[in-house]
Amino acid sequence: MKRRTFLQASATALAAAEKRISGVLAPAITPFRRDLSPDAERFARHARWLLASGCSGLAVFGTNSEANSLSADERMALLEFLGKNGVSAAALMPGTGCCALTDSVRLTSHAVKLGCAGVLMLPPFYYKGVPEEGLFRNYSEVIQRVGDAHLRLYLYHIPPVAQVPISVPLLERLFKAYPETIAGIKDSSGDWRNTEAVLDAFKGTSFDVFVGSEVFLLANMRRGGVGCISATANVNPGAINRLFERWREPEADRMQQDVSATRAVVEKYSMIPALKAITAHFGKDPDWVTVRPPLVELSADQGQSLAAELTSKGFAMPRYQ
Amino acid sequence: MKRRTFLQASATALAAAEKRISGVLAPAITPFRRDLSPDAERFARHARWLLASGCSGLAVFGTNSEANSLSADERMALLEFLGKNGVSAAALMPGTGCCALTDSVRLTSHAVKLGCAGVLMLPPFYYKGVPEEGLFRNYSEVIQRVGDAHLRLYLYHIPPVAQVPISVPLLERLFKAYPETIAGIKDSSGDWRNTEAVLDAFKGTSFDVFVGSEVFLLANMRRGGVGCISATANVNPGAINRLFERWREPEADRMQQDVSATRAVVEKYSMIPALKAITAHFGKDPDWVTVRPPLVELSADQGQSLAAELTSKGFAMPRYQ
């Protein structure tokens, strides 16, 4: 973004006037019963625990939520259940980006109507190597069809999984076209240079940058970012949130090392089954281990090794139940 | 497949007793109105033309149908419309593989209830690097939940797009578990060595191998395959079908060269927009050019160049309207 335009200045003023979501968000894991149906009660319990334990918000229906293994109807039913069971929509940033334009519009409209803080939108991810113009049209159609001034749209850049990247020029073009709606990004590239390029491009604007892992949280805050949306916030929200709240203090580097070390233990395993195994063990709720195909739960041996290594480092999930 | 088991022999007997679909199938392109809604009338017209022009079946809702840009409800409505408008379900092999297990079950059940010849099932394609066990569970759950002896399931192997491959060991495991249901594969790997490995693994069984491009049609027939399901069958069904019908004759090699040469012209462009541009031009129906995001239609210049090159080679779409 070479120069600030009138629209960008307006969007900045707007963001200053409204309270945007920031801090540590968890892409809340989704519990399944043994018959693989979503367990809404357990989901709401986990959501309330996360919000009571350090998370400022929940990016429900993210990659780590197995959201792409849920139908649109299943997602909408779960979202409505949260609202009726003690989880404020103002803390929610549901994933609403699907392969089909019509599904993305439907989920995004639904989230806005429920009063969600924002939506986190994957690009359509089946077709690969699509032109930037096609991705622009996808987001543009969603914004226009939803047609609601309350929509705050965060782009979800996760090329290792989606295999469809969202480039800085595309972000700039979208922000220029919809400065009040395009609210920021979750950068799950795992590439700090990409995050820096985004931070530089949007410096001084209302565009908010979340990193996709707490490993980059301190670096992101020091460069002007607003927080992280991280898988491991599902199990370690307290420590990650303390780093977020005290990032300006001298002990921040040590706190960063600690949360990164915990994450490194979890990353030895397949992430989603590992998060569920940890929740089952430390939350004393064994039914959490179930995942939907195409994922497979950790073996009993893997789960015990993971729990043992975390325990040896003093890890806990306090007041889980 | 090292030795034939009792189950395989049974499945072979079953396939001999029933008339399985074979030959040239088109992954029928899906027309959209200018507001991006599916145009069911134009879709049925195209389907009837394909079946009258050489296609023995239609793999509707394939990759080239932009099916992954359609919601489950949109697909089901289009499929029902075909049945009521002169397209026999016995000629249809709809794509029903989605990221969400529940969507795959819903679409597959619907297709079987309508009497479709089979379904062509992508693996769940959002999560990458998933274990073979997880993919096995996905297909297994769909088969068990659909619970219908009439289901004929063709696996859709298209790693360049889905980025989730279906390995030969997984095919063998599924065929062994469900010998009457697992009917074959569409191999869109573009890798003839993979097709050969599949043909060798299932030699003498009821498992049918379709190649994903007519470029491999003659080789596939000579090795024991049953046909092709190819993008360009949308526009060149007659010539491809003549090759299929006369593959044992001396002129088959020349016919293969001709259909491959036509395909090579189309492949200079982005495939789906190119197929629609060709249909718009040679079918004299300009509204066909519209694609859904994230795809982008060919530019007018590209469309004219493509049409000019095909015309110079004597290409036509006879009796299109």
PDB file of N, CA and C in Angstrom, chain A residues 35-36 62-63 66-71 74 99-103 122 124-128 130-131 133-135 137-138 141 145 158 160-163 272 292-297, chain B residues 35-36 62-63 66-71 74 99-103 122 124-128 130-131 133-135 137-138 141 145 158 160-163 272 292-297:
ATOM      1  N   ASP A  35     -20.712 -41.828  17.191  1.00  0.00           N
ATOM      2  CA  ASP A  35     -21.339 -42.024  15.870  1.00  0.00           C
ATOM      3  C   ASP A  35     -20.941 -40.918  14.897  1.00  0.00           C
ATOM      4  N   LEU A  36     -19.968 -40.101  15.291  1.00  0.00           N
ATOM      5  CA  LEU A  36     -19.407 -39.021  14.472  1.00  0.00           C
ATOM      6  C   LEU A  36     -20.313 -37.797  14.335  1.00  0.00           C
ATOM      7  N   GLY A  62     -12.587 -23.312  12.207  1.00  0.00           N
ATOM      8  CA  GLY A  62     -11.321 -23.149  11.507  1.00  0.00           C
ATOM      9  C   GLY A  62     -10.799 -24.498  11.051  1.00  0.00           C
ATOM     10  N   THR A  63      -9.593 -24.501  10.544  1.00  0.00           N
ATOM     11  CA  THR A  63      -8.953 -25.746  10.105  1.00  0.00           C
ATOM     12  C   THR A  63      -8.903 -26.748  11.253  1.00  0.00           C
ATOM     13  N   GLU A  66     -11.859 -28.974  12.389  1.00  0.00           N
ATOM     14  CA  GLU A  66     -12.418 -29.951  11.438  1.00  0.00           C
ATOM     15  C   GLU A  66     -13.651 -29.384  10.732  1.00  0.00           C
ATOM     16  N   ALA A  67     -13.666 -28.072  10.578  1.00  0.00           N
ATOM     17  CA  ALA A  67     -14.848 -27.433   9.985  1.00  0.00           C
ATOM     18  C   ALA A  67     -15.092 -27.918   8.574  1.00  0.00           C
ATOM     19  N   ASN A  68     -14.015 -28.241   7.872  1.00  0.00           N
ATOM     20  CA  ASN A  68     -14.179 -28.676   6.495  1.00  0.00           C
ATOM     21  C   ASN A  68     -14.690 -30.100   6.424  1.00  0.00           C
ATOM     22  N   SER A  69     -14.833 -30.747   7.568  1.00  0.00           N
ATOM     23  CA  SER A  69     -15.482 -32.053   7.635  1.00  0.00           C
ATOM     24  C   SER A  69     -16.933 -31.933   8.100  1.00  0.00           C
ATOM     25  N   LEU A  70     -17.432 -30.685   8.220  1.00  0.00           N
ATOM     26  CA  LEU A  70     -18.815 -30.426   8.642  1.00  0.00           C
ATOM     27  C   LEU A  70     -19.600 -29.852   7.465  1.00  0.00           C
ATOM     28  N   SER A  71     -20.865 -30.202   7.357  1.00  0.00           N
ATOM     29  CA  SER A  71     -21.711 -29.569   6.345  1.00  0.00           C
ATOM     30  C   SER A  71     -22.081 -28.162   6.805  1.00  0.00           C
ATOM     31  N   GLU A  74     -24.595 -28.294   9.605  1.00  0.00           N
ATOM     32  CA  GLU A  74     -24.005 -28.658  10.900  1.00  0.00           C
ATOM     33  C   GLU A  74     -23.307 -27.457  11.543  1.00  0.00           C
ATOM     34  N   CYS A  99     -15.786 -23.984  -0.754  1.00  0.00           N
ATOM     35  CA  CYS A  99     -15.484 -24.095  -2.185  1.00  0.00           C
ATOM     36  C   CYS A  99     -16.576 -23.438  -3.023  1.00  0.00           C
ATOM     37  N   ALA A 100     -17.819 -23.599  -2.575  1.00  0.00           N
ATOM     38  CA  ALA A 100     -18.955 -23.097  -3.351  1.00  0.00           C
ATOM     39  C   ALA A 100     -19.343 -21.698  -2.879  1.00  0.00           C
ATOM     40  N   LEU A 101     -19.388 -20.788  -3.826  1.00  0.00           N
ATOM     41  CA  LEU A 101     -19.782 -19.402  -3.533  1.00  0.00           C
ATOM     42  C   LEU A 101     -21.078 -19.347  -2.728  1.00  0.00           C
ATOM     43  N   THR A 102     -22.057 -20.163  -3.139  1.00  0.00           N
ATOM     44  CA  THR A 102     -23.360 -20.119  -2.491  1.00  0.00           C
ATOM     45  C   THR A 102     -23.284 -20.566  -1.024  1.00  0.00           C
ATOM     46  N   ASP A 103     -22.414 -21.524  -0.719  1.00  0.00           N
ATOM     47  CA  ASP A 103     -22.225 -21.921   0.681  1.00  0.00           C
ATOM     48  C   ASP A 103     -21.545 -20.797   1.476  1.00  0.00           C
ATOM     49  N   LEU A 122     -11.656 -18.618   4.247  1.00  0.00           N
ATOM     50  CA  LEU A 122     -10.802 -19.328   3.298  1.00  0.00           C
ATOM     51  C   LEU A 122     -11.154 -18.900   1.878  1.00  0.00           C
ATOM     52  N   PRO A 124     -11.921 -20.180  -1.972  1.00  0.00           N
ATOM     53  CA  PRO A 124     -12.394 -21.459  -2.526  1.00  0.00           C
ATOM     54  C   PRO A 124     -11.155 -22.284  -2.854  1.00  0.00           C
ATOM     55  N   PHE A 125     -11.110 -23.524  -2.336  1.00  0.00           N
ATOM     56  CA  PHE A 125      -9.819 -24.216  -2.304  1.00  0.00           C
ATOM     57  C   PHE A 125      -9.758 -25.485  -3.138  1.00  0.00           C
ATOM     58  N   TYR A 126     -10.784 -25.787  -3.926  1.00  0.00           N
ATOM     59  CA  TYR A 126     -10.668 -26.989  -4.762  1.00  0.00           C
ATOM     60  C   TYR A 126      -9.814 -26.715  -6.003  1.00  0.00           C
ATOM     61  N   TYR A 127     -10.185 -25.718  -6.767  1.00  0.00           N
ATOM     62  CA  TYR A 127      -9.463 -25.428  -8.003  1.00  0.00           C
ATOM     63  C   TYR A 127      -8.140 -24.751  -7.658  1.00  0.00           C
ATOM     64  N   LYS A 128      -7.067 -25.259  -8.250  1.00  0.00           N
ATOM     65  CA  LYS A 128      -5.734 -24.744  -7.930  1.00  0.00           C
ATOM     66  C   LYS A 128      -5.219 -23.857  -9.066  1.00  0.00           C
ATOM     67  N   VAL A 130      -5.713 -20.773  -9.626  1.00  0.00           N
ATOM     68  CA  VAL A 130      -6.725 -19.869 -10.187  1.00  0.00           C
ATOM     69  C   VAL A 130      -6.182 -18.435 -10.220  1.00  0.00           C
ATOM     70  N   PRO A 131      -6.688 -17.619 -11.150  1.00  0.00           N
ATOM     71  CA  PRO A 131      -6.173 -16.241 -11.241  1.00  0.00           C
ATOM     72  C   PRO A 131      -6.613 -15.381 -10.052  1.00  0.00           C
ATOM     73  N   GLU A 133      -7.781 -12.549 -10.150  1.00  0.00           N
ATOM     74  CA  GLU A 133      -9.075 -11.944 -10.491  1.00  0.00           C
ATOM     75  C   GLU A 133     -10.231 -12.840 -10.020  1.00  0.00           C
ATOM     76  N   GLY A 134     -10.067 -14.133 -10.152  1.00  0.00           N
ATOM     77  CA  GLY A 134     -11.116 -15.065  -9.746  1.00  0.00           C
ATOM     78  C   GLY A 134     -11.313 -15.074  -8.234  1.00  0.00           C
ATOM     79  N   LEU A 135     -10.216 -14.968  -7.494  1.00  0.00           N
ATOM     80  CA  LEU A 135     -10.329 -14.911  -6.028  1.00  0.00           C
ATOM     81  C   LEU A 135     -10.942 -13.577  -5.607  1.00  0.00           C
ATOM     82  N   ARG A 137     -13.068 -11.841  -7.335  1.00  0.00           N
ATOM     83  CA  ARG A 137     -14.511 -11.948  -7.619  1.00  0.00           C
ATOM     84  C   ARG A 137     -15.228 -12.769  -6.564  1.00  0.00           C
ATOM     85  N   ASN A 138     -14.588 -13.850  -6.094  1.00  0.00           N
ATOM     86  CA  ASN A 138     -15.224 -14.685  -5.075  1.00  0.00           C
ATOM     87  C   ASN A 138     -15.542 -13.867  -3.819  1.00  0.00           C
ATOM     88  N   GLU A 141     -18.149 -11.057  -4.547  1.00  0.00           N
ATOM     89  CA  GLU A 141     -19.523 -11.559  -4.637  1.00  0.00           C
ATOM     90  C   GLU A 141     -20.086 -11.846  -3.250  1.00  0.00           C
ATOM     91  N   ARG A 145     -23.291  -9.933  -1.916  1.00  0.00           N
ATOM     92  CA  ARG A 145     -24.518 -10.710  -1.708  1.00  0.00           C
ATOM     93  C   ARG A 145     -24.959 -10.702  -0.245  1.00  0.00           C
ATOM     94  N   ILE A 158      -3.715 -19.734   4.282  1.00  0.00           N
ATOM     95  CA  ILE A 158      -3.121 -20.969   4.823  1.00  0.00           C
ATOM     96  C   ILE A 158      -2.698 -21.873   3.665  1.00  0.00           C
ATOM     97  N   PRO A 160      -0.274 -23.943   3.125  1.00  0.00           N
ATOM     98  CA  PRO A 160       0.127 -25.348   3.289  1.00  0.00           C
ATOM     99  C   PRO A 160      -1.064 -26.310   3.239  1.00  0.00           C
ATOM    100  N   VAL A 161      -2.243 -25.842   3.603  1.00  0.00           N
ATOM    101  CA  VAL A 161      -3.422 -26.716   3.588  1.00  0.00           C
ATOM    102  C   VAL A 161      -4.329 -26.389   2.397  1.00  0.00           C
ATOM    103  N   ALA A 162      -4.748 -25.140   2.300  1.00  0.00           N
ATOM    104  CA  ALA A 162      -5.676 -24.779   1.228  1.00  0.00           C
ATOM    105  C   ALA A 162      -5.027 -24.909  -0.141  1.00  0.00           C
ATOM    106  N   GLN A 163      -3.726 -24.717  -0.203  1.00  0.00           N
ATOM    107  CA  GLN A 163      -2.984 -24.771  -1.479  1.00  0.00           C
ATOM    108  C   GLN A 163      -3.408 -23.657  -2.431  1.00  0.00           C
ATOM    109  N   ILE A 272      -4.525 -31.972  14.985  1.00  0.00           N
ATOM    110  CA  ILE A 272      -5.914 -32.027  15.471  1.00  0.00           C
ATOM    111  C   ILE A 272      -6.134 -33.225  16.404  1.00  0.00           C
ATOM    112  N   ARG A 292     -13.377 -36.914  12.945  1.00  0.00           N
ATOM    113  CA  ARG A 292     -14.089 -37.384  11.752  1.00  0.00           C
ATOM    114  C   ARG A 292     -13.081 -37.797  10.700  1.00  0.00           C
ATOM    115  N   PRO A 293     -13.378 -38.831   9.888  1.00  0.00           N
ATOM    116  CA  PRO A 293     -12.542 -39.092   8.728  1.00  0.00           C
ATOM    117  C   PRO A 293     -12.522 -37.843   7.823  1.00  0.00           C
ATOM    118  N   PRO A 294     -11.416 -37.533   7.161  1.00  0.00           N
ATOM    119  CA  PRO A 294     -10.275 -38.405   6.908  1.00  0.00           C
ATOM    120  C   PRO A 294      -9.197 -38.385   7.995  1.00  0.00           C
ATOM    121  N   LEU A 295      -9.474 -37.753   9.142  1.00  0.00           N
ATOM    122  CA  LEU A 295      -8.481 -37.768  10.211  1.00  0.00           C
ATOM    123  C   LEU A 295      -8.605 -39.065  11.008  1.00  0.00           C
ATOM    124  N   VAL A 296      -7.544 -39.371  11.733  1.00  0.00           N
ATOM    125  CA  VAL A 296      -7.499 -40.572  12.574  1.00  0.00           C
ATOM    126  C   VAL A 296      -6.978 -40.145  13.942  1.00  0.00           C
ATOM    127  N   GLU A 297      -7.604 -40.624  14.997  1.00  0.00           N
ATOM    128  CA  GLU A 297      -7.196 -40.276  16.351  1.00  0.00           C
ATOM    129  C   GLU A 297      -5.802 -40.831  16.644  1.00  0.00           C
TER     130      GLU A 297
ATOM    131  N   ASP B  35     -26.202 -14.004 -13.532  1.00  0.00           N
ATOM    132  CA  ASP B  35     -26.197 -13.780 -12.071  1.00  0.00           C
ATOM    133  C   ASP B  35     -25.524 -14.953 -11.335  1.00  0.00           C
ATOM    134  N   LEU B  36     -24.894 -15.850 -12.088  1.00  0.00           N
ATOM    135  CA  LEU B  36     -24.123 -16.983 -11.560  1.00  0.00           C
ATOM    136  C   LEU B  36     -24.974 -18.138 -11.030  1.00  0.00           C
ATOM    137  N   GLY B  62     -18.399 -33.265 -12.065  1.00  0.00           N
ATOM    138  CA  GLY B  62     -16.973 -33.539 -11.951  1.00  0.00           C
ATOM    139  C   GLY B  62     -16.201 -32.242 -11.795  1.00  0.00           C
ATOM    140  N   THR B  63     -14.882 -32.373 -11.825  1.00  0.00           N
ATOM    141  CA  THR B  63     -14.019 -31.197 -11.734  1.00  0.00           C
ATOM    142  C   THR B  63     -14.367 -30.183 -12.816  1.00  0.00           C
ATOM    143  N   GLU B  66     -17.328 -27.682 -12.660  1.00  0.00           N
ATOM    144  CA  GLU B  66     -17.330 -26.684 -11.575  1.00  0.00           C
ATOM    145  C   GLU B  66     -18.202 -27.164 -10.407  1.00  0.00           C
ATOM    146  N   ALA B  67     -18.278 -28.466 -10.220  1.00  0.00           N
ATOM    147  CA  ALA B  67     -19.158 -29.003  -9.176  1.00  0.00           C
ATOM    148  C   ALA B  67     -18.740 -28.525  -7.794  1.00  0.00           C
ATOM    149  N   ASN B  68     -17.447 -28.320  -7.624  1.00  0.00           N
ATOM    150  CA  ASN B  68     -16.985 -27.888  -6.310  1.00  0.00           C
ATOM    151  C   ASN B  68     -17.294 -26.425  -6.059  1.00  0.00           C
ATOM    152  N   SER B  69     -17.844 -25.752  -7.059  1.00  0.00           N
ATOM    153  CA  SER B  69     -18.335 -24.387  -6.862  1.00  0.00           C
ATOM    154  C   SER B  69     -19.852 -24.376  -6.690  1.00  0.00           C
ATOM    155  N   LEU B  70     -20.447 -25.556  -6.547  1.00  0.00           N
ATOM    156  CA  LEU B  70     -21.902 -25.695  -6.350  1.00  0.00           C
ATOM    157  C   LEU B  70     -22.175 -26.233  -4.947  1.00  0.00           C
ATOM    158  N   SER B  71     -23.235 -25.768  -4.328  1.00  0.00           N
ATOM    159  CA  SER B  71     -23.635 -26.340  -3.037  1.00  0.00           C
ATOM    160  C   SER B  71     -24.281 -27.700  -3.268  1.00  0.00           C
ATOM    161  N   GLU B  74     -27.704 -27.286  -4.739  1.00  0.00           N
ATOM    162  CA  GLU B  74     -27.685 -26.947  -6.173  1.00  0.00           C
ATOM    163  C   GLU B  74     -27.440 -28.193  -7.033  1.00  0.00           C
ATOM    164  N   CYS B  99     -15.795 -32.550   1.024  1.00  0.00           N
ATOM    165  CA  CYS B  99     -14.914 -32.501   2.190  1.00  0.00           C
ATOM    166  C   CYS B  99     -15.611 -33.067   3.418  1.00  0.00           C
ATOM    167  N   ALA B 100     -16.899 -32.789   3.543  1.00  0.00           N
ATOM    168  CA  ALA B 100     -17.643 -33.210   4.732  1.00  0.00           C
ATOM    169  C   ALA B 100     -18.310 -34.556   4.492  1.00  0.00           C
ATOM    170  N   LEU B 101     -18.040 -35.490   5.371  1.00  0.00           N
ATOM    171  CA  LEU B 101     -18.642 -36.820   5.308  1.00  0.00           C
ATOM    172  C   LEU B 101     -20.153 -36.743   5.132  1.00  0.00           C
ATOM    173  N   THR B 102     -20.798 -35.867   5.894  1.00  0.00           N
ATOM    174  CA  THR B 102     -22.258 -35.766   5.854  1.00  0.00           C
ATOM    175  C   THR B 102     -22.751 -35.313   4.484  1.00  0.00           C
ATOM    176  N   ASP B 103     -22.000 -34.425   3.819  1.00  0.00           N
ATOM    177  CA  ASP B 103     -22.382 -34.014   2.462  1.00  0.00           C
ATOM    178  C   ASP B 103     -22.200 -35.176   1.476  1.00  0.00           C
ATOM    179  N   LEU B 122     -14.626 -38.153  -5.142  1.00  0.00           N
ATOM    180  CA  LEU B 122     -13.393 -37.544  -4.666  1.00  0.00           C
ATOM    181  C   LEU B 122     -13.151 -37.975  -3.231  1.00  0.00           C
ATOM    182  N   PRO B 124     -12.118 -36.718   0.585  1.00  0.00           N
ATOM    183  CA  PRO B 124     -12.214 -35.414   1.245  1.00  0.00           C
ATOM    184  C   PRO B 124     -10.879 -34.700   1.002  1.00  0.00           C
ATOM    185  N   PHE B 125     -10.936 -33.461   0.471  1.00  0.00           N
ATOM    186  CA  PHE B 125      -9.722 -32.886  -0.106  1.00  0.00           C
ATOM    187  C   PHE B 125      -9.207 -31.634   0.597  1.00  0.00           C
ATOM    188  N   TYR B 126      -9.793 -31.271   1.745  1.00  0.00           N
ATOM    189  CA  TYR B 126      -9.233 -30.097   2.433  1.00  0.00           C
ATOM    190  C   TYR B 126      -7.961 -30.460   3.204  1.00  0.00           C
ATOM    191  N   TYR B 127      -8.056 -31.433   4.078  1.00  0.00           N
ATOM    192  CA  TYR B 127      -6.907 -31.821   4.899  1.00  0.00           C
ATOM    193  C   TYR B 127      -5.916 -32.610   4.052  1.00  0.00           C
ATOM    194  N   LYS B 128      -4.654 -32.204   4.113  1.00  0.00           N
ATOM    195  CA  LYS B 128      -3.631 -32.822   3.272  1.00  0.00           C
ATOM    196  C   LYS B 128      -2.759 -33.762   4.107  1.00  0.00           C
ATOM    197  N   VAL B 130      -3.235 -36.808   4.894  1.00  0.00           N
ATOM    198  CA  VAL B 130      -3.989 -37.627   5.851  1.00  0.00           C
ATOM    199  C   VAL B 130      -3.612 -39.101   5.675  1.00  0.00           C
ATOM    200  N   PRO B 131      -3.763 -39.897   6.746  1.00  0.00           N
ATOM    201  CA  PRO B 131      -3.380 -41.306   6.640  1.00  0.00           C
ATOM    202  C   PRO B 131      -4.344 -42.097   5.751  1.00  0.00           C
ATOM    203  N   GLU B 133      -5.605 -44.843   6.381  1.00  0.00           N
ATOM    204  CA  GLU B 133      -6.684 -45.323   7.257  1.00  0.00           C
ATOM    205  C   GLU B 133      -7.851 -44.318   7.298  1.00  0.00           C
ATOM    206  N   GLY B 134      -7.532 -43.029   7.332  1.00  0.00           N
ATOM    207  CA  GLY B 134      -8.581 -42.003   7.381  1.00  0.00           C
ATOM    208  C   GLY B 134      -9.385 -41.960   6.091  1.00  0.00           C
ATOM    209  N   LEU B 135      -8.714 -42.140   4.964  1.00  0.00           N
ATOM    210  CA  LEU B 135      -9.428 -42.166   3.680  1.00  0.00           C
ATOM    211  C   LEU B 135     -10.276 -43.432   3.572  1.00  0.00           C
ATOM    212  N   ARG B 137     -11.627 -45.006   6.069  1.00  0.00           N
ATOM    213  CA  ARG B 137     -12.800 -44.788   6.943  1.00  0.00           C
ATOM    214  C   ARG B 137     -13.828 -43.883   6.270  1.00  0.00           C
ATOM    215  N   ASN B 138     -13.343 -42.872   5.554  1.00  0.00           N
ATOM    216  CA  ASN B 138     -14.273 -41.961   4.889  1.00  0.00           C
ATOM    217  C   ASN B 138     -15.166 -42.724   3.902  1.00  0.00           C
ATOM    218  N   GLU B 141     -17.453 -45.282   5.702  1.00  0.00           N
ATOM    219  CA  GLU B 141     -18.622 -44.669   6.357  1.00  0.00           C
ATOM    220  C   GLU B 141     -19.685 -44.306   5.325  1.00  0.00           C
ATOM    221  N   ARG B 145     -23.309 -45.904   5.503  1.00  0.00           N
ATOM    222  CA  ARG B 145     -24.445 -45.024   5.808  1.00  0.00           C
ATOM    223  C   ARG B 145     -25.457 -44.985   4.665  1.00  0.00           C
ATOM    224  N   ILE B 158      -7.373 -37.765  -8.530  1.00  0.00           N
ATOM    225  CA  ILE B 158      -6.961 -36.585  -9.302  1.00  0.00           C
ATOM    226  C   ILE B 158      -6.006 -35.730  -8.459  1.00  0.00           C
ATOM    227  N   PRO B 160      -3.424 -33.895  -9.021  1.00  0.00           N
ATOM    228  CA  PRO B 160      -2.991 -32.535  -9.358  1.00  0.00           C
ATOM    229  C   PRO B 160      -3.957 -31.466  -8.830  1.00  0.00           C
ATOM    230  N   VAL B 161      -5.226 -31.816  -8.655  1.00  0.00           N
ATOM    231  CA  VAL B 161      -6.206 -30.837  -8.172  1.00  0.00           C
ATOM    232  C   VAL B 161      -6.555 -31.113  -6.707  1.00  0.00           C
ATOM    233  N   ALA B 162      -7.005 -32.316  -6.406  1.00  0.00           N
ATOM    234  CA  ALA B 162      -7.427 -32.612  -5.031  1.00  0.00           C
ATOM    235  C   ALA B 162      -6.247 -32.569  -4.060  1.00  0.00           C
ATOM    236  N   GLN B 163      -5.070 -32.880  -4.552  1.00  0.00           N
ATOM    237  CA  GLN B 163      -3.865 -32.921  -3.712  1.00  0.00           C
ATOM    238  C   GLN B 163      -3.947 -34.001  -2.645  1.00  0.00           C
ATOM    239  N   ILE B 272     -11.536 -25.310 -18.152  1.00  0.00           N
ATOM    240  CA  ILE B 272     -12.989 -25.121 -18.007  1.00  0.00           C
ATOM    241  C   ILE B 272     -13.473 -23.887 -18.785  1.00  0.00           C
ATOM    242  N   ARG B 292     -18.228 -19.630 -12.671  1.00  0.00           N
ATOM    243  CA  ARG B 292     -18.327 -19.120 -11.295  1.00  0.00           C
ATOM    244  C   ARG B 292     -16.936 -18.824 -10.762  1.00  0.00           C
ATOM    245  N   PRO B 293     -16.780 -17.770  -9.934  1.00  0.00           N
ATOM    246  CA  PRO B 293     -15.509 -17.620  -9.222  1.00  0.00           C
ATOM    247  C   PRO B 293     -15.237 -18.883  -8.404  1.00  0.00           C
ATOM    248  N   PRO B 294     -13.966 -19.300  -8.243  1.00  0.00           N
ATOM    249  CA  PRO B 294     -12.756 -18.526  -8.527  1.00  0.00           C
ATOM    250  C   PRO B 294     -12.267 -18.613  -9.959  1.00  0.00           C
ATOM    251  N   LEU B 295     -13.043 -19.206 -10.877  1.00  0.00           N
ATOM    252  CA  LEU B 295     -12.589 -19.252 -12.263  1.00  0.00           C
ATOM    253  C   LEU B 295     -12.930 -17.947 -12.960  1.00  0.00           C
ATOM    254  N   VAL B 296     -12.241 -17.712 -14.054  1.00  0.00           N
ATOM    255  CA  VAL B 296     -12.444 -16.508 -14.859  1.00  0.00           C
ATOM    256  C   VAL B 296     -12.581 -16.953 -16.311  1.00  0.00           C
ATOM    257  N   GLU B 297     -13.575 -16.397 -17.011  1.00  0.00           N
ATOM    258  CA  GLU B 297     -13.805 -16.763 -18.417  1.00  0.00           C
ATOM    259  C   GLU B 297     -12.603 -16.335 -19.275  1.00  0.00           C
TER     260      GLU B 297
END
